[in-house]
Coordinates of C-alpha atoms in Angstrom, one line a residue:
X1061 CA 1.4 6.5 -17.1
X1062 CA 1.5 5.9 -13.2
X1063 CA 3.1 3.1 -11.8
X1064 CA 2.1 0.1 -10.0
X1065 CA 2.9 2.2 -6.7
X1066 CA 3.3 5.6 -8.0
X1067 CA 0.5 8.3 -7.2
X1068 CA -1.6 9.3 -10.5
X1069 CA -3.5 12.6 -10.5
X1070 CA -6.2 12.5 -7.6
X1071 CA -8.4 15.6 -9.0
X1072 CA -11.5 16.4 -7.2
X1073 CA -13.9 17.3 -10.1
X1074 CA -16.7 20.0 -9.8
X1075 CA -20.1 19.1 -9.6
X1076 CA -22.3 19.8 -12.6
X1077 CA -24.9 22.3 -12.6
X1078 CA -23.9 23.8 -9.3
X1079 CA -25.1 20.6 -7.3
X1080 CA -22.5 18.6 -4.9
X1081 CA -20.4 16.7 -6.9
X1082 CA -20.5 12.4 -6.8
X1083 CA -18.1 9.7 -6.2
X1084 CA -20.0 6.2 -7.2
X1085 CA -18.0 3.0 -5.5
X1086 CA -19.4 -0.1 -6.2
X1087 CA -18.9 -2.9 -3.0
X1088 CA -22.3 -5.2 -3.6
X1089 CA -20.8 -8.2 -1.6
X1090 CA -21.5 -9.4 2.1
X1091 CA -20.6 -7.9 5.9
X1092 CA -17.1 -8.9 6.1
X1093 CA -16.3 -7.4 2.0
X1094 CA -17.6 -4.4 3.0
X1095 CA -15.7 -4.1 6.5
X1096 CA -12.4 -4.7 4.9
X1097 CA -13.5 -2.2 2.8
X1098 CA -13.8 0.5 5.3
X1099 CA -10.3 1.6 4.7
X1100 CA -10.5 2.3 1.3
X1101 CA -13.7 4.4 1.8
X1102 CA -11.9 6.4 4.6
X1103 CA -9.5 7.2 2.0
X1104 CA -12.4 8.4 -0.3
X1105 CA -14.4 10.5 2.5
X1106 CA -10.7 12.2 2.7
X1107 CA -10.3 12.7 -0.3
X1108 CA -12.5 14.2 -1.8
X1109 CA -14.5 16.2 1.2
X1110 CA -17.5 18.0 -0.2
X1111 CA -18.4 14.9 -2.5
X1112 CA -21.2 13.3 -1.7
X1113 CA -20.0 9.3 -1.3
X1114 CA -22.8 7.1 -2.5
X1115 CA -21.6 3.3 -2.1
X1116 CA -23.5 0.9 -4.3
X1117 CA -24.4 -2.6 -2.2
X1118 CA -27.1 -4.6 -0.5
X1119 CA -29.4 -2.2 1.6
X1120 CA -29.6 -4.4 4.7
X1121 CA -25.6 -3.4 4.6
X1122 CA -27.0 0.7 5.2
X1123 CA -26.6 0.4 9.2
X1124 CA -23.0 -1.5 8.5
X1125 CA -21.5 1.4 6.5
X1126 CA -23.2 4.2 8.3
X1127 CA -21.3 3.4 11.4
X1128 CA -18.4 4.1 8.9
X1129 CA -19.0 8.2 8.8
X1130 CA -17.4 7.7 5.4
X1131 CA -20.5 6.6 3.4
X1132 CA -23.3 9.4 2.6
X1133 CA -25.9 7.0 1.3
X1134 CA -26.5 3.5 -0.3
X1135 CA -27.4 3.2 -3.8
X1136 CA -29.3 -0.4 -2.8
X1137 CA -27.6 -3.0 -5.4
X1138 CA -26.9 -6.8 -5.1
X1139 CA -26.3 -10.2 -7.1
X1140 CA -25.8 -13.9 -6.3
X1141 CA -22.5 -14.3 -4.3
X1142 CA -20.0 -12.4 -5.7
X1143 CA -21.1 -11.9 -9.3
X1144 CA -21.7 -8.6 -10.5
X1145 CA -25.1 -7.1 -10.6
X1146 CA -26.4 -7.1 -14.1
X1147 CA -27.3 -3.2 -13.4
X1148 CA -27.1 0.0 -11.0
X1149 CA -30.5 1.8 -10.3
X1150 CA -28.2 5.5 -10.7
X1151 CA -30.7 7.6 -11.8
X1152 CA -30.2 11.6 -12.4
X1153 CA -26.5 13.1 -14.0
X1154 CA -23.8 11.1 -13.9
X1155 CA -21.3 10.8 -10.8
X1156 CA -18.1 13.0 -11.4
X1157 CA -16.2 9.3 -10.2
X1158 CA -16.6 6.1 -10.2
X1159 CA -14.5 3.3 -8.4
X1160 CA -14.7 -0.3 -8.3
X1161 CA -14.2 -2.2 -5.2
X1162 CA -15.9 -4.9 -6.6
X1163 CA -13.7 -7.0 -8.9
X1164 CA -11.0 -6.7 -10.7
X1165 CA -12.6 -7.4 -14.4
X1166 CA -14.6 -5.9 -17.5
X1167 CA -17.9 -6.8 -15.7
X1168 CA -17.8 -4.4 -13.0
X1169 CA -15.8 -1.8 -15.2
X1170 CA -18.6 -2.0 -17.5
X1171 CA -21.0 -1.3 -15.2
X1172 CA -19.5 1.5 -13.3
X1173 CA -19.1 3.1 -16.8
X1174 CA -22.2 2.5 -17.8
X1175 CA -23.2 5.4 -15.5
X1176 CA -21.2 7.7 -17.6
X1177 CA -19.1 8.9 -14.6
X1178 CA -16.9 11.5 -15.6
X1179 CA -13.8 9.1 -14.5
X1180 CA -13.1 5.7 -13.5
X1181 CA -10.9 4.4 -10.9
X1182 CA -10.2 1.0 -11.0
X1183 CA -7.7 -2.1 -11.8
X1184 CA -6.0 -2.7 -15.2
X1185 CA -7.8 -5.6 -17.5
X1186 CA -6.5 -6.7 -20.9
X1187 CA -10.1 -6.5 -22.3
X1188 CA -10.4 -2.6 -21.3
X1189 CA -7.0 -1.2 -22.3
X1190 CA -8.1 2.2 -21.9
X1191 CA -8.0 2.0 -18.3
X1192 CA -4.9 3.1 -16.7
X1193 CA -5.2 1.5 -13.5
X1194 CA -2.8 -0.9 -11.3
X1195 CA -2.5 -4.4 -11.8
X1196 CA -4.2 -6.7 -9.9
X1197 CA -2.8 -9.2 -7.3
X1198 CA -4.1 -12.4 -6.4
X1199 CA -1.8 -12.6 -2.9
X1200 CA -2.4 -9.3 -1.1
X1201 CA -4.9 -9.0 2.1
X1202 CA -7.9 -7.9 1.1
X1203 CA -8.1 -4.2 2.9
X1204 CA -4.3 -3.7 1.6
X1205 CA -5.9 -4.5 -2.2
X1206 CA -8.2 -1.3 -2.1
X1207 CA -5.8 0.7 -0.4
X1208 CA -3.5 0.2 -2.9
X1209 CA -5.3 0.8 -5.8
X1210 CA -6.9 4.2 -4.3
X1211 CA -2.8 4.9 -3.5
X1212 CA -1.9 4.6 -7.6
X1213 CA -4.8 7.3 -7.9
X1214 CA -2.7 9.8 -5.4
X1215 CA -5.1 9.4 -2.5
X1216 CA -3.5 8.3 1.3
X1217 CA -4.9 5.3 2.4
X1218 CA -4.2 2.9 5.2
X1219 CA -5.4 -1.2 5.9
X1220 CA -5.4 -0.8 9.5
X1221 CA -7.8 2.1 9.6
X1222 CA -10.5 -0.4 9.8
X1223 CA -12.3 0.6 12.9
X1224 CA -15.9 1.6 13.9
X1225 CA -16.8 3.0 17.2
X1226 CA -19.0 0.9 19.3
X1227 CA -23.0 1.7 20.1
X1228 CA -24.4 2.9 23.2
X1229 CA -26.8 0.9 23.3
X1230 CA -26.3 -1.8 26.5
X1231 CA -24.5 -4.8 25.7
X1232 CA -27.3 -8.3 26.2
X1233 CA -24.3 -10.4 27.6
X1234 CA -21.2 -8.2 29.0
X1235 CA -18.4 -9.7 29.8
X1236 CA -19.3 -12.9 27.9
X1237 CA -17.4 -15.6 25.6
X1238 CA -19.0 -15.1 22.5
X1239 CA -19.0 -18.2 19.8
X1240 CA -20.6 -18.0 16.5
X1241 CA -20.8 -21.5 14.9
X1242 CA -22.1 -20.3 11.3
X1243 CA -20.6 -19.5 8.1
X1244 CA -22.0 -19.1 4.4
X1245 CA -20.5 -22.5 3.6
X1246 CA -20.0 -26.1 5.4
X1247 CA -16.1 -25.7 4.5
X1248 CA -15.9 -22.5 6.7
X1249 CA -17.9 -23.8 9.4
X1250 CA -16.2 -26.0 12.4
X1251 CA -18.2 -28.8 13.9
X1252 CA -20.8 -27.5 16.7
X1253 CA -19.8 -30.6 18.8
X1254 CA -16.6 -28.9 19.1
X1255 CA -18.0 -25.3 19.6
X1256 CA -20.0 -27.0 22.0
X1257 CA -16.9 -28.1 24.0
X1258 CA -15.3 -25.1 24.0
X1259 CA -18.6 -23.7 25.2
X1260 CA -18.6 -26.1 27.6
X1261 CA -15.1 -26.1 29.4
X1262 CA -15.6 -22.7 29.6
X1263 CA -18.9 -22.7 31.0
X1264 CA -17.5 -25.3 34.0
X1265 CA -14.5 -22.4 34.3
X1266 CA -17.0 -20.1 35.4
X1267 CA -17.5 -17.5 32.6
X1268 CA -20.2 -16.5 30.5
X1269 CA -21.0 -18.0 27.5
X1270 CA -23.3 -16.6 24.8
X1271 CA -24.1 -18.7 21.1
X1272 CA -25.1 -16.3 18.2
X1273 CA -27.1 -17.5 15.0
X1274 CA -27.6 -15.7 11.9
X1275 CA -30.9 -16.7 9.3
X1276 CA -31.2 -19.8 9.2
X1277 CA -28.5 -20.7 12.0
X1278 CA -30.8 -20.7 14.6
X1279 CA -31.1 -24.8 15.2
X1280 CA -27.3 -25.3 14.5
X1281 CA -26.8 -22.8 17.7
X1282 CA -29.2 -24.2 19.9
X1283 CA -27.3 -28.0 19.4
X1284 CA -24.6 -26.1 20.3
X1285 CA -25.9 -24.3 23.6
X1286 CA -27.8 -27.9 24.3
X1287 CA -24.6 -30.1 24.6
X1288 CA -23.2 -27.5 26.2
X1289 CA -25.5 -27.2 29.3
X1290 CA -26.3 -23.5 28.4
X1291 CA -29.7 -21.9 28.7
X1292 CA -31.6 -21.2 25.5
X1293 CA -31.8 -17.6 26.8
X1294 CA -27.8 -17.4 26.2
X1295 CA -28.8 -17.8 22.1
X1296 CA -29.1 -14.8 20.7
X1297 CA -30.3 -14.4 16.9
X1298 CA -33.2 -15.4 14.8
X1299 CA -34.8 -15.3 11.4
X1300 CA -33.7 -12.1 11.3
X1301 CA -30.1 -12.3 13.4
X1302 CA -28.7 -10.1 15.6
X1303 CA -29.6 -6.2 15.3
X1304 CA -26.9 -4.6 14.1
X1305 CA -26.5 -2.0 16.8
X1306 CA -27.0 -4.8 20.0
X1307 CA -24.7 -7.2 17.9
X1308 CA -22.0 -4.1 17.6
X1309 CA -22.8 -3.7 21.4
X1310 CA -22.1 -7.4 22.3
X1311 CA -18.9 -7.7 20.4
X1312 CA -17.1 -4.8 22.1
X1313 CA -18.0 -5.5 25.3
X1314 CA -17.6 -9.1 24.9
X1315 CA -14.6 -11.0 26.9
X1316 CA -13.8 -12.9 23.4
X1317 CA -15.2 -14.0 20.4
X1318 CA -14.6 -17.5 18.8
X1319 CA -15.6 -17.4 15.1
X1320 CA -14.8 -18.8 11.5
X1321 CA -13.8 -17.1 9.0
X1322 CA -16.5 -15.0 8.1
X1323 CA -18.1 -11.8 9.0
X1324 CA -18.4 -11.6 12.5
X1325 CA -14.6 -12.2 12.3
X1326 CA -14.3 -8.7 10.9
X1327 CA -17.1 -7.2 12.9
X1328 CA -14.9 -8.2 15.9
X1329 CA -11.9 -7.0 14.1
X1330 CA -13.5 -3.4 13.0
X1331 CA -14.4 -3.2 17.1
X1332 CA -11.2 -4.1 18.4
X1333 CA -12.9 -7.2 20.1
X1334 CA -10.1 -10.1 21.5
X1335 CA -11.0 -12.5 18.8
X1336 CA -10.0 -16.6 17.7
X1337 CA -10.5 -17.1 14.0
X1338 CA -11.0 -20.2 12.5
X1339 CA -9.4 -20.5 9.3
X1340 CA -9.5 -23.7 6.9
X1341 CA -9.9 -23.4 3.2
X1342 CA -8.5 -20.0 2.5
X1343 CA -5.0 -18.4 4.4
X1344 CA -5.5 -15.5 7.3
X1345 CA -3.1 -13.8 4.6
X1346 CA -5.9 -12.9 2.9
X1347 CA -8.8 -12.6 5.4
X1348 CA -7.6 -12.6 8.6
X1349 CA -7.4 -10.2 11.4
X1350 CA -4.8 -7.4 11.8
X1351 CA -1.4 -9.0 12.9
X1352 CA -1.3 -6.2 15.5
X1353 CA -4.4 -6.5 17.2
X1354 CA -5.9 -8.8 19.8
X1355 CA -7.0 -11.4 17.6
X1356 CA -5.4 -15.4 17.0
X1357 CA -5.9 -16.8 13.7
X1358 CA -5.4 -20.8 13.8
X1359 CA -4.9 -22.2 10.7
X1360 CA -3.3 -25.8 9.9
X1361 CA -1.9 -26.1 6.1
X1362 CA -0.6 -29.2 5.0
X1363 CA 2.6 -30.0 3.2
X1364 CA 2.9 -28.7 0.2
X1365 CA -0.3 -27.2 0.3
X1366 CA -1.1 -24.0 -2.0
X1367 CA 0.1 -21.1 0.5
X1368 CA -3.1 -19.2 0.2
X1369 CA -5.9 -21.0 -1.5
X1370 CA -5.7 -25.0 -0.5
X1371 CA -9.0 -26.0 -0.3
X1372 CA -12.6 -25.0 -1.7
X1373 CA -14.2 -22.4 0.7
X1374 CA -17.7 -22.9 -1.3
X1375 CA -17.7 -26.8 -0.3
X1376 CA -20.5 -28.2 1.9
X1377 CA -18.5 -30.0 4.7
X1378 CA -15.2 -28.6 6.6
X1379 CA -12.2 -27.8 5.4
X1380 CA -9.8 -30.7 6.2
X1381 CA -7.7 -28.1 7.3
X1382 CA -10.1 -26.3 9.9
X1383 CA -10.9 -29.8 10.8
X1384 CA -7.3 -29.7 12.2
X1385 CA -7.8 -27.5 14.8
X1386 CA -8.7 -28.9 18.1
X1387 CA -10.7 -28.0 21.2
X1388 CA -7.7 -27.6 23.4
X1389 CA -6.1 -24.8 20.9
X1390 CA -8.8 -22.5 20.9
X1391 CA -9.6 -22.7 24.6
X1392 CA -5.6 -21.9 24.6
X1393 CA -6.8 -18.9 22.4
X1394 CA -8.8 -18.1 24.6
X1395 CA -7.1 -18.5 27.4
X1396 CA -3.6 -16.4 25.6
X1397 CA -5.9 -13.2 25.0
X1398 CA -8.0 -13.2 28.6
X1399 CA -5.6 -15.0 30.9
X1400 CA -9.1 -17.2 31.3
X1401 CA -10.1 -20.2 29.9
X1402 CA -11.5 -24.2 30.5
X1403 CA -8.1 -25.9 29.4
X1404 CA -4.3 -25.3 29.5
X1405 CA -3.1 -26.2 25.9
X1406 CA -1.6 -23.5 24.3
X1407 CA -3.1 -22.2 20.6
X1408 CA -1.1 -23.5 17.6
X1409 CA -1.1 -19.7 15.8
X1410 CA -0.9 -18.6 12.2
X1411 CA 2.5 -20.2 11.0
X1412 CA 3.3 -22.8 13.3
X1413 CA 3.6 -26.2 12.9
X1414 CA 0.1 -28.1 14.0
X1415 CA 0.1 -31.7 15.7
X1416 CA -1.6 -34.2 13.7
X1417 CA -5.9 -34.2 14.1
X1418 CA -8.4 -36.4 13.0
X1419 CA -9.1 -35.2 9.5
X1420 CA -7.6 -36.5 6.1
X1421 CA -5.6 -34.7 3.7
X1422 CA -7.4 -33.6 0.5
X1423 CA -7.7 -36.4 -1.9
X1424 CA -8.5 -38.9 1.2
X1425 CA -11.3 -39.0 3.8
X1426 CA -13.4 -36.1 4.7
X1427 CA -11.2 -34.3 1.4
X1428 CA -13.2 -31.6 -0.7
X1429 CA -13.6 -31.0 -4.7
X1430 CA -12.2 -28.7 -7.1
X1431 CA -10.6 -25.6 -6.1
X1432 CA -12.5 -22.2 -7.1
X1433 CA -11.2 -18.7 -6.5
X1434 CA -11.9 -17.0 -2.9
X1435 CA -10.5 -14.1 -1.0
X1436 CA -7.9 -12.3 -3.1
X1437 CA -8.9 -14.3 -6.1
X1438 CA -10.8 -11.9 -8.6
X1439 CA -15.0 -11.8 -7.6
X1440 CA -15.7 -11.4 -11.3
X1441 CA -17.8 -15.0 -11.3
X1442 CA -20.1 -17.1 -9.3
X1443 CA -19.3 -18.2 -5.9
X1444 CA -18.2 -16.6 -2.7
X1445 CA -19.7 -15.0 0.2
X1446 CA -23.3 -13.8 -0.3
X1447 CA -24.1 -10.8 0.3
X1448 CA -27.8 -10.2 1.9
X1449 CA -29.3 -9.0 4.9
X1450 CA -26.9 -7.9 8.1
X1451 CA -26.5 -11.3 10.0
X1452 CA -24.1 -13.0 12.0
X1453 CA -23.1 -15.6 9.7
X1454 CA -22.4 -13.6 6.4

């Protein structure tokens, strides 16, 4: 049997009846699961060359993993946050391979094999003891977790291969500041007053400032452009967001972009974009942006806090935690990545110690319920990011 970190046998199977052979992955989360995904499917398109890769998600996603070149087609596939679907439309003979970057549990196992793919790649559970996979680990980034598992199967794959190439298509705001205020849930998402001062101070500093909204964002985004003194013409999104290729186009040609922790944080990440990311109830450990990159992740833990999960990321007002970031840090973000900004404080980064803000700790004012698993915990259950249509707040 292979080890944790040993290489098992990587055989590329033949495809039956003369057709091209099929590897099946299963992915049916949101933007930013799939993009830390991109890695592990690089590692797959390597792999195994003349396979045809068919990646089982939400079809809004198609224009997302297309910019990959590792994907060949979407097999269009979803559930409720980050529960597993209850089936997979695979129609015709079964995939030579199958591999789960869902979860880590007998749900997603089950359903893979359910497709009677002529292997399974995919973590170790106690319920499926037949499968000879690694363990799972509740404290590794996410784009290391796939790696590693496609590793134990003998494949080379590597987290920081995470990049897309940007559009061609012109950019609606070059050269501008760009701030998305929305997240999936109220603990991810920092107040728009403060968005709007950053938006603000920057605007007086003389750069461009742009607000983007995903579904549903679209009021949240013009309070924030309102206090600000911007234009409604510098909010881009809508009912539908941001088209995918003009929102690629934006971020890469953008000066900075000041986000939670949610999708467009990875967007920005996969395009090499300077970025600020905003994080609260869940660590950067897991989530965040590569170390290496141009990208600040501010994140304020309390003492004694849990080291990677403190607070509830599904809650329906901010994090105490994000609450502890203030305006003056992430115009000194800003400011650190662009040698621009509206203020002169420096950014309290990843690790360091943070000054006192106006939130409570948990358990006090402004203090959020019962902890439930997030990024890095196993998505066998309910909760998590929703996956849905290609938008800026997913």
């Amino acid at each position: 049997m292979a080890g944790d970190e040993t290489a098992g046998a990587a055989s590329a199977p033949c495809g039956r009846g003369g057709r091209r052979p099929t590897v099946l992955v299963l992915r049916a989360l949101g933007l930013g699961d799939v993009l830390t995904s991109v890695p592990a499917l690089r590692a797959l398109r390597r792999g195994f060359p003349g396979h045809e890769i068919v990646l089982a998600g939400p079809a809004s996603l198609a224009a997302v993993t297309g910019a990959t070149g590792a994907v060949d087609r979407m097999l269009p596939t979803r559930a409720p946050g980050r529960e597993v679907p209850a089936e997979l439309p695979w129609s015709g003979p079964p995939p030579e391979l199958a591999v789960d970057l869902h979860g880590c549990g007998p749900l997603s196992h089950r359903l893979l094999e359910r497709t009677g793919a002529g292997a399974l790649w995919a973590f170790r559970h106690a319920d499926m003891p037949a499968l000879d996979g690694p363990r799972w680990r509740p404290d590794e980034h996410e784009r290391e977790r796939w790696c590693r598992l496609l590793r134990w199967y003998g494949l080379t794959a590597d987290p920081d291969e995470l990049c897309i190439p940007a559009p061609t298509v012109p950019s609606p705001a070059p050269g501008a500041v760009v701030l998305h205020p929305g997240a999936d849930s109220g603990a991810r998402r920092w107040p728009a007053e403060r968005y709007a001062a950053v938006a603000g101070a920057l605007r007086r500093a003389g750069q461009r400032v742009v607000v983007t909204a995903g579904p549903g964002e679209e009021a949240a985004a013009a309070a924030v452009a309102s206090r600000a003194g911007l234009s409604l013409a510098e909010v881009l999104g809508g009912p539908e967001g941001v088209p995918f290729a003009r929102l690629c186009a934006l971020l890469a040609r953008s000066r900075c972009v000041v986000v939670g922790d949610t999708g467009i944080a990875h967007l920005a990440s996969a395009l090499g974009a300077r970025s600020v990311v905003l994080f609260g109830p869940v660590s950067p450990r897991l989530w965040g942006p590569p170390t290496a990159g141009p990208h600040r992740s501010l994140w304020h833990p309390f003492p004694g806090d849990d080291p990677l999960r403190p607070g509830d990321p599904h809650g329906t007002t901010p994090d105490p935690r994000l609450l502890r970031v203030s305006v003056e840090e992430v115009l000194g973000a800003v400011e650190s990545l662009t040698g621009r900004a509206g203020g002169t404080a420096g950014a309290v980064l990843s690790g360091d110690t943070p000054r006192p803000h106006d939130s409570g700790r948990p358990g006090g004012a402004g203090s959020l319920g019962g902890e439930q698993p997030a990024g890095g915990g196993c998505p066998e259950g309910k909760g998590g990011r929703a996956a849905g249509p290609v938008r800026t707040g997913s």
